[in-house]
Amino acid sequence: MKKFTQFIAGAICPSCSEQDSIAIHKDDDEIFCAKCGYKEFRPGSKKDSKKEAIIKAINVVDIKDFNKIKK
């Protein structure tokens, strides 16, 4: 069975620091870097939906919250 892969725009690899090289396998929530081969498995908890788990995995911040932090 072929895995569905989606690249995460703007994500930076924690291993090689390349931007736009991080992708996620939607089927099993495996995050990987297409440049250096870094892999990480980040399953969501039962309380979290799959979308929320992905957002937490890539540290997406609401712009309103970002502006509060920035000040």
PDB file of N, CA and C in Angstrom:
ATOM      1  N   MET A   1       0.829  -1.177   0.000  1.00  0.00           N
ATOM      2  CA  MET A   1       0.000   0.000   0.000  1.00  0.00           C
ATOM      3  C   MET A   1       0.878   1.246   0.000  1.00  0.00           C
ATOM      4  N   LYS A   2       0.609   2.172  -0.888  1.00  0.00           N
ATOM      5  CA  LYS A   2       1.388   3.389  -1.015  1.00  0.00           C
ATOM      6  C   LYS A   2       0.979   4.394   0.061  1.00  0.00           C
ATOM      7  N   LYS A   3       1.978   5.007   0.706  1.00  0.00           N
ATOM      8  CA  LYS A   3       1.707   6.004   1.736  1.00  0.00           C
ATOM      9  C   LYS A   3       1.428   7.360   1.088  1.00  0.00           C
ATOM     10  N   PHE A   4       0.483   8.116   1.663  1.00  0.00           N
ATOM     11  CA  PHE A   4       0.203   9.471   1.205  1.00  0.00           C
ATOM     12  C   PHE A   4       1.190  10.398   1.903  1.00  0.00           C
ATOM     13  N   THR A   5       1.982  11.125   1.137  1.00  0.00           N
ATOM     14  CA  THR A   5       3.000  12.013   1.678  1.00  0.00           C
ATOM     15  C   THR A   5       2.656  13.452   1.364  1.00  0.00           C
ATOM     16  N   GLN A   6       2.816  14.332   2.358  1.00  0.00           N
ATOM     17  CA  GLN A   6       2.556  15.757   2.158  1.00  0.00           C
ATOM     18  C   GLN A   6       3.726  16.550   2.731  1.00  0.00           C
ATOM     19  N   PHE A   7       4.297  17.457   1.915  1.00  0.00           N
ATOM     20  CA  PHE A   7       5.353  18.332   2.400  1.00  0.00           C
ATOM     21  C   PHE A   7       4.737  19.451   3.220  1.00  0.00           C
ATOM     22  N   ILE A   8       5.442  19.882   4.257  1.00  0.00           N
ATOM     23  CA  ILE A   8       4.971  20.919   5.163  1.00  0.00           C
ATOM     24  C   ILE A   8       5.715  22.210   4.826  1.00  0.00           C
ATOM     25  N   ALA A   9       4.995  23.172   4.244  1.00  0.00           N
ATOM     26  CA  ALA A   9       5.595  24.436   3.816  1.00  0.00           C
ATOM     27  C   ALA A   9       6.152  25.204   5.005  1.00  0.00           C
ATOM     28  N   GLY A  10       7.383  25.651   4.871  1.00  0.00           N
ATOM     29  CA  GLY A  10       8.005  26.473   5.899  1.00  0.00           C
ATOM     30  C   GLY A  10       8.621  25.713   7.056  1.00  0.00           C
ATOM     31  N   ALA A  11       8.417  24.400   7.118  1.00  0.00           N
ATOM     32  CA  ALA A  11       8.969  23.607   8.224  1.00  0.00           C
ATOM     33  C   ALA A  11      10.481  23.466   8.055  1.00  0.00           C
ATOM     34  N   ILE A  12      11.195  23.493   9.171  1.00  0.00           N
ATOM     35  CA  ILE A  12      12.654  23.386   9.162  1.00  0.00           C
ATOM     36  C   ILE A  12      13.061  22.077   9.830  1.00  0.00           C
ATOM     37  N   CYS A  13      13.945  21.357   9.188  1.00  0.00           N
ATOM     38  CA  CYS A  13      14.421  20.078   9.719  1.00  0.00           C
ATOM     39  C   CYS A  13      15.248  20.318  10.982  1.00  0.00           C
ATOM     40  N   PRO A  14      14.946  19.602  12.081  1.00  0.00           N
ATOM     41  CA  PRO A  14      15.722  19.775  13.312  1.00  0.00           C
ATOM     42  C   PRO A  14      17.132  19.191  13.218  1.00  0.00           C
ATOM     43  N   SER A  15      17.383  18.372  12.217  1.00  0.00           N
ATOM     44  CA  SER A  15      18.687  17.745  12.073  1.00  0.00           C
ATOM     45  C   SER A  15      19.625  18.545  11.163  1.00  0.00           C
ATOM     46  N   CYS A  16      19.168  18.866   9.944  1.00  0.00           N
ATOM     47  CA  CYS A  16      20.035  19.542   8.971  1.00  0.00           C
ATOM     48  C   CYS A  16      19.688  21.016   8.760  1.00  0.00           C
ATOM     49  N   SER A  17      18.615  21.492   9.373  1.00  0.00           N
ATOM     50  CA  SER A  17      18.171  22.899   9.314  1.00  0.00           C
ATOM     51  C   SER A  17      17.733  23.364   7.928  1.00  0.00           C
ATOM     52  N   GLU A  18      17.447  22.436   7.035  1.00  0.00           N
ATOM     53  CA  GLU A  18      16.928  22.800   5.713  1.00  0.00           C
ATOM     54  C   GLU A  18      15.453  23.158   5.825  1.00  0.00           C
ATOM     55  N   GLN A  19      15.061  24.239   5.154  1.00  0.00           N
ATOM     56  CA  GLN A  19      13.656  24.638   5.150  1.00  0.00           C
ATOM     57  C   GLN A  19      12.949  23.985   3.969  1.00  0.00           C
ATOM     58  N   ASP A  20      11.672  23.704   4.137  1.00  0.00           N
ATOM     59  CA  ASP A  20      10.820  23.106   3.102  1.00  0.00           C
ATOM     60  C   ASP A  20      11.262  21.707   2.675  1.00  0.00           C
ATOM     61  N   SER A  21      11.906  20.972   3.564  1.00  0.00           N
ATOM     62  CA  SER A  21      12.299  19.598   3.237  1.00  0.00           C
ATOM     63  C   SER A  21      11.570  18.575   4.103  1.00  0.00           C
ATOM     64  N   ILE A  22      10.740  19.041   5.027  1.00  0.00           N
ATOM     65  CA  ILE A  22      10.010  18.156   5.938  1.00  0.00           C
ATOM     66  C   ILE A  22       8.689  17.719   5.312  1.00  0.00           C
ATOM     67  N   ALA A  23       8.422  16.437   5.401  1.00  0.00           N
ATOM     68  CA  ALA A  23       7.168  15.878   4.893  1.00  0.00           C
ATOM     69  C   ALA A  23       6.592  14.958   5.957  1.00  0.00           C
ATOM     70  N   ILE A  24       5.328  14.640   5.796  1.00  0.00           N
ATOM     71  CA  ILE A  24       4.662  13.746   6.744  1.00  0.00           C
ATOM     72  C   ILE A  24       3.921  12.668   5.971  1.00  0.00           C
ATOM     73  N   HIS A  25       4.035  11.437   6.452  1.00  0.00           N
ATOM     74  CA  HIS A  25       3.217  10.355   5.916  1.00  0.00           C
ATOM     75  C   HIS A  25       1.899  10.418   6.662  1.00  0.00           C
ATOM     76  N   LYS A  26       0.828  10.710   5.967  1.00  0.00           N
ATOM     77  CA  LYS A  26      -0.481  10.898   6.596  1.00  0.00           C
ATOM     78  C   LYS A  26      -1.003   9.617   7.247  1.00  0.00           C
ATOM     79  N   ASP A  27      -0.625   8.465   6.731  1.00  0.00           N
ATOM     80  CA  ASP A  27      -1.158   7.195   7.230  1.00  0.00           C
ATOM     81  C   ASP A  27      -0.689   6.861   8.644  1.00  0.00           C
ATOM     82  N   ASP A  28       0.578   7.185   8.951  1.00  0.00           N
ATOM     83  CA  ASP A  28       1.114   6.788  10.257  1.00  0.00           C
ATOM     84  C   ASP A  28       1.767   7.933  11.029  1.00  0.00           C
ATOM     85  N   ASP A  29       1.590   9.161  10.577  1.00  0.00           N
ATOM     86  CA  ASP A  29       2.127  10.356  11.239  1.00  0.00           C
ATOM     87  C   ASP A  29       3.646  10.334  11.375  1.00  0.00           C
ATOM     88  N   GLU A  30       4.337   9.716  10.416  1.00  0.00           N
ATOM     89  CA  GLU A  30       5.791   9.730  10.425  1.00  0.00           C
ATOM     90  C   GLU A  30       6.257  11.002   9.730  1.00  0.00           C
ATOM     91  N   ILE A  31       7.094  11.778  10.418  1.00  0.00           N
ATOM     92  CA  ILE A  31       7.651  13.001   9.859  1.00  0.00           C
ATOM     93  C   ILE A  31       9.062  12.671   9.403  1.00  0.00           C
ATOM     94  N   PHE A  32       9.452  13.151   8.208  1.00  0.00           N
ATOM     95  CA  PHE A  32      10.798  12.863   7.724  1.00  0.00           C
ATOM     96  C   PHE A  32      11.333  14.014   6.885  1.00  0.00           C
ATOM     97  N   CYS A  33      12.656  14.062   6.765  1.00  0.00           N
ATOM     98  CA  CYS A  33      13.328  15.079   5.954  1.00  0.00           C
ATOM     99  C   CYS A  33      13.757  14.447   4.637  1.00  0.00           C
ATOM    100  N   ALA A  34      13.386  15.076   3.536  1.00  0.00           N
ATOM    101  CA  ALA A  34      13.733  14.560   2.216  1.00  0.00           C
ATOM    102  C   ALA A  34      15.210  14.791   1.890  1.00  0.00           C
ATOM    103  N   LYS A  35      15.869  15.710   2.584  1.00  0.00           N
ATOM    104  CA  LYS A  35      17.278  16.030   2.315  1.00  0.00           C
ATOM    105  C   LYS A  35      18.240  15.108   3.063  1.00  0.00           C
ATOM    106  N   CYS A  36      18.046  14.983   4.386  1.00  0.00           N
ATOM    107  CA  CYS A  36      19.031  14.243   5.188  1.00  0.00           C
ATOM    108  C   CYS A  36      18.545  12.883   5.685  1.00  0.00           C
ATOM    109  N   GLY A  37      17.248  12.598   5.540  1.00  0.00           N
ATOM    110  CA  GLY A  37      16.728  11.307   5.968  1.00  0.00           C
ATOM    111  C   GLY A  37      16.270  11.240   7.418  1.00  0.00           C
ATOM    112  N   TYR A  38      16.288  12.366   8.127  1.00  0.00           N
ATOM    113  CA  TYR A  38      15.814  12.414   9.514  1.00  0.00           C
ATOM    114  C   TYR A  38      14.385  11.900   9.577  1.00  0.00           C
ATOM    115  N   LYS A  39      14.075  11.085  10.605  1.00  0.00           N
ATOM    116  CA  LYS A  39      12.720  10.551  10.775  1.00  0.00           C
ATOM    117  C   LYS A  39      12.279  10.702  12.220  1.00  0.00           C
ATOM    118  N   GLU A  40      10.996  10.942  12.389  1.00  0.00           N
ATOM    119  CA  GLU A  40      10.410  11.057  13.720  1.00  0.00           C
ATOM    120  C   GLU A  40       8.965  10.596  13.633  1.00  0.00           C
ATOM    121  N   PHE A  41       8.547   9.827  14.616  1.00  0.00           N
ATOM    122  CA  PHE A  41       7.170   9.360  14.657  1.00  0.00           C
ATOM    123  C   PHE A  41       6.453  10.139  15.736  1.00  0.00           C
ATOM    124  N   ARG A  42       5.388  10.838  15.378  1.00  0.00           N
ATOM    125  CA  ARG A  42       4.645  11.663  16.325  1.00  0.00           C
ATOM    126  C   ARG A  42       3.167  11.327  16.274  1.00  0.00           C
ATOM    127  N   PRO A  43       2.767  10.287  16.947  1.00  0.00           N
ATOM    128  CA  PRO A  43       1.340   9.956  16.958  1.00  0.00           C
ATOM    129  C   PRO A  43       0.557  10.934  17.820  1.00  0.00           C
ATOM    130  N   GLY A  44      -0.666  11.232  17.421  1.00  0.00           N
ATOM    131  CA  GLY A  44      -1.529  12.100  18.218  1.00  0.00           C
ATOM    132  C   GLY A  44      -2.141  11.314  19.365  1.00  0.00           C
ATOM    133  N   SER A  45      -2.500  12.012  20.409  1.00  0.00           N
ATOM    134  CA  SER A  45      -3.171  11.330  21.512  1.00  0.00           C
ATOM    135  C   SER A  45      -4.617  11.062  21.112  1.00  0.00           C
ATOM    136  N   LYS A  46      -5.304  10.274  21.896  1.00  0.00           N
ATOM    137  CA  LYS A  46      -6.691   9.949  21.570  1.00  0.00           C
ATOM    138  C   LYS A  46      -7.579  11.180  21.634  1.00  0.00           C
ATOM    139  N   LYS A  47      -7.194  12.181  22.445  1.00  0.00           N
ATOM    140  CA  LYS A  47      -7.969  13.412  22.542  1.00  0.00           C
ATOM    141  C   LYS A  47      -7.783  14.291  21.311  1.00  0.00           C
ATOM    142  N   ASP A  48      -6.599  14.232  20.713  1.00  0.00           N
ATOM    143  CA  ASP A  48      -6.284  15.081  19.564  1.00  0.00           C
ATOM    144  C   ASP A  48      -6.775  14.458  18.271  1.00  0.00           C
ATOM    145  N   SER A  49      -7.246  15.299  17.384  1.00  0.00           N
ATOM    146  CA  SER A  49      -7.560  14.812  16.047  1.00  0.00           C
ATOM    147  C   SER A  49      -6.243  14.717  15.282  1.00  0.00           C
ATOM    148  N   LYS A  50      -6.243  14.069  14.151  1.00  0.00           N
ATOM    149  CA  LYS A  50      -5.031  13.918  13.361  1.00  0.00           C
ATOM    150  C   LYS A  50      -4.503  15.283  12.924  1.00  0.00           C
ATOM    151  N   LYS A  51      -5.410  16.183  12.534  1.00  0.00           N
ATOM    152  CA  LYS A  51      -5.002  17.524  12.101  1.00  0.00           C
ATOM    153  C   LYS A  51      -4.337  18.281  13.247  1.00  0.00           C
ATOM    154  N   GLU A  52      -4.894  18.205  14.453  1.00  0.00           N
ATOM    155  CA  GLU A  52      -4.314  18.886  15.609  1.00  0.00           C
ATOM    156  C   GLU A  52      -2.936  18.321  15.940  1.00  0.00           C
ATOM    157  N   ALA A  53      -2.756  17.019  15.791  1.00  0.00           N
ATOM    158  CA  ALA A  53      -1.466  16.398  16.058  1.00  0.00           C
ATOM    159  C   ALA A  53      -0.416  16.900  15.075  1.00  0.00           C
ATOM    160  N   ILE A  54      -0.782  17.065  13.818  1.00  0.00           N
ATOM    161  CA  ILE A  54       0.147  17.575  12.809  1.00  0.00           C
ATOM    162  C   ILE A  54       0.500  19.022  13.116  1.00  0.00           C
ATOM    163  N   ILE A  55      -0.486  19.821  13.485  1.00  0.00           N
ATOM    164  CA  ILE A  55      -0.232  21.224  13.813  1.00  0.00           C
ATOM    165  C   ILE A  55       0.730  21.323  14.993  1.00  0.00           C
ATOM    166  N   LYS A  56       0.545  20.496  16.010  1.00  0.00           N
ATOM    167  CA  LYS A  56       1.456  20.498  17.153  1.00  0.00           C
ATOM    168  C   LYS A  56       2.851  20.046  16.730  1.00  0.00           C
ATOM    169  N   ALA A  57       2.930  19.090  15.818  1.00  0.00           N
ATOM    170  CA  ALA A  57       4.208  18.546  15.395  1.00  0.00           C
ATOM    171  C   ALA A  57       5.074  19.583  14.696  1.00  0.00           C
ATOM    172  N   ILE A  58       4.465  20.502  13.975  1.00  0.00           N
ATOM    173  CA  ILE A  58       5.243  21.502  13.242  1.00  0.00           C
ATOM    174  C   ILE A  58       5.193  22.870  13.904  1.00  0.00           C
ATOM    175  N   ASN A  59       4.657  22.935  15.129  1.00  0.00           N
ATOM    176  CA  ASN A  59       4.616  24.168  15.912  1.00  0.00           C
ATOM    177  C   ASN A  59       3.940  25.319  15.186  1.00  0.00           C
ATOM    178  N   VAL A  60       2.767  25.084  14.646  1.00  0.00           N
ATOM    179  CA  VAL A  60       1.990  26.145  14.022  1.00  0.00           C
ATOM    180  C   VAL A  60       1.426  27.024  15.128  1.00  0.00           C
ATOM    181  N   VAL A  61       1.582  28.337  14.973  1.00  0.00           N
ATOM    182  CA  VAL A  61       1.123  29.292  15.973  1.00  0.00           C
ATOM    183  C   VAL A  61       0.103  30.216  15.332  1.00  0.00           C
ATOM    184  N   ASP A  62      -0.977  30.479  16.045  1.00  0.00           N
ATOM    185  CA  ASP A  62      -1.973  31.445  15.582  1.00  0.00           C
ATOM    186  C   ASP A  62      -1.317  32.815  15.578  1.00  0.00           C
ATOM    187  N   ILE A  63      -1.529  33.605  14.529  1.00  0.00           N
ATOM    188  CA  ILE A  63      -0.886  34.912  14.393  1.00  0.00           C
ATOM    189  C   ILE A  63      -1.219  35.822  15.575  1.00  0.00           C
ATOM    190  N   LYS A  64      -2.404  35.696  16.143  1.00  0.00           N
ATOM    191  CA  LYS A  64      -2.770  36.500  17.315  1.00  0.00           C
ATOM    192  C   LYS A  64      -1.869  36.148  18.497  1.00  0.00           C
ATOM    193  N   ASP A  65      -1.620  34.859  18.701  1.00  0.00           N
ATOM    194  CA  ASP A  65      -0.742  34.420  19.783  1.00  0.00           C
ATOM    195  C   ASP A  65       0.698  34.848  19.527  1.00  0.00           C
ATOM    196  N   PHE A  66       1.131  34.808  18.273  1.00  0.00           N
ATOM    197  CA  PHE A  66       2.489  35.201  17.908  1.00  0.00           C
ATOM    198  C   PHE A  66       2.719  36.671  18.233  1.00  0.00           C
ATOM    199  N   ASN A  67       1.735  37.512  17.924  1.00  0.00           N
ATOM    200  CA  ASN A  67       1.873  38.941  18.201  1.00  0.00           C
ATOM    201  C   ASN A  67       1.970  39.212  19.696  1.00  0.00           C
ATOM    202  N   LYS A  68       1.282  38.423  20.524  1.00  0.00           N
ATOM    203  CA  LYS A  68       1.374  38.575  21.980  1.00  0.00           C
ATOM    204  C   LYS A  68       2.773  38.203  22.473  1.00  0.00           C
ATOM    205  N   ILE A  69       3.328  37.140  21.906  1.00  0.00           N
ATOM    206  CA  ILE A  69       4.657  36.668  22.296  1.00  0.00           C
ATOM    207  C   ILE A  69       5.721  37.678  21.878  1.00  0.00           C
ATOM    208  N   LYS A  70       5.533  38.256  20.698  1.00  0.00           N
ATOM    209  CA  LYS A  70       6.507  39.163  20.110  1.00  0.00           C
ATOM    210  C   LYS A  70       6.697  40.432  20.943  1.00  0.00           C
ATOM    211  N   LYS A  71       5.645  40.885  21.634  1.00  0.00           N
ATOM    212  CA  LYS A  71       5.703  42.150  22.391  1.00  0.00           C
ATOM    213  C   LYS A  71       6.505  42.056  23.646  1.00  0.00           C
TER     214      LYS A  71
END
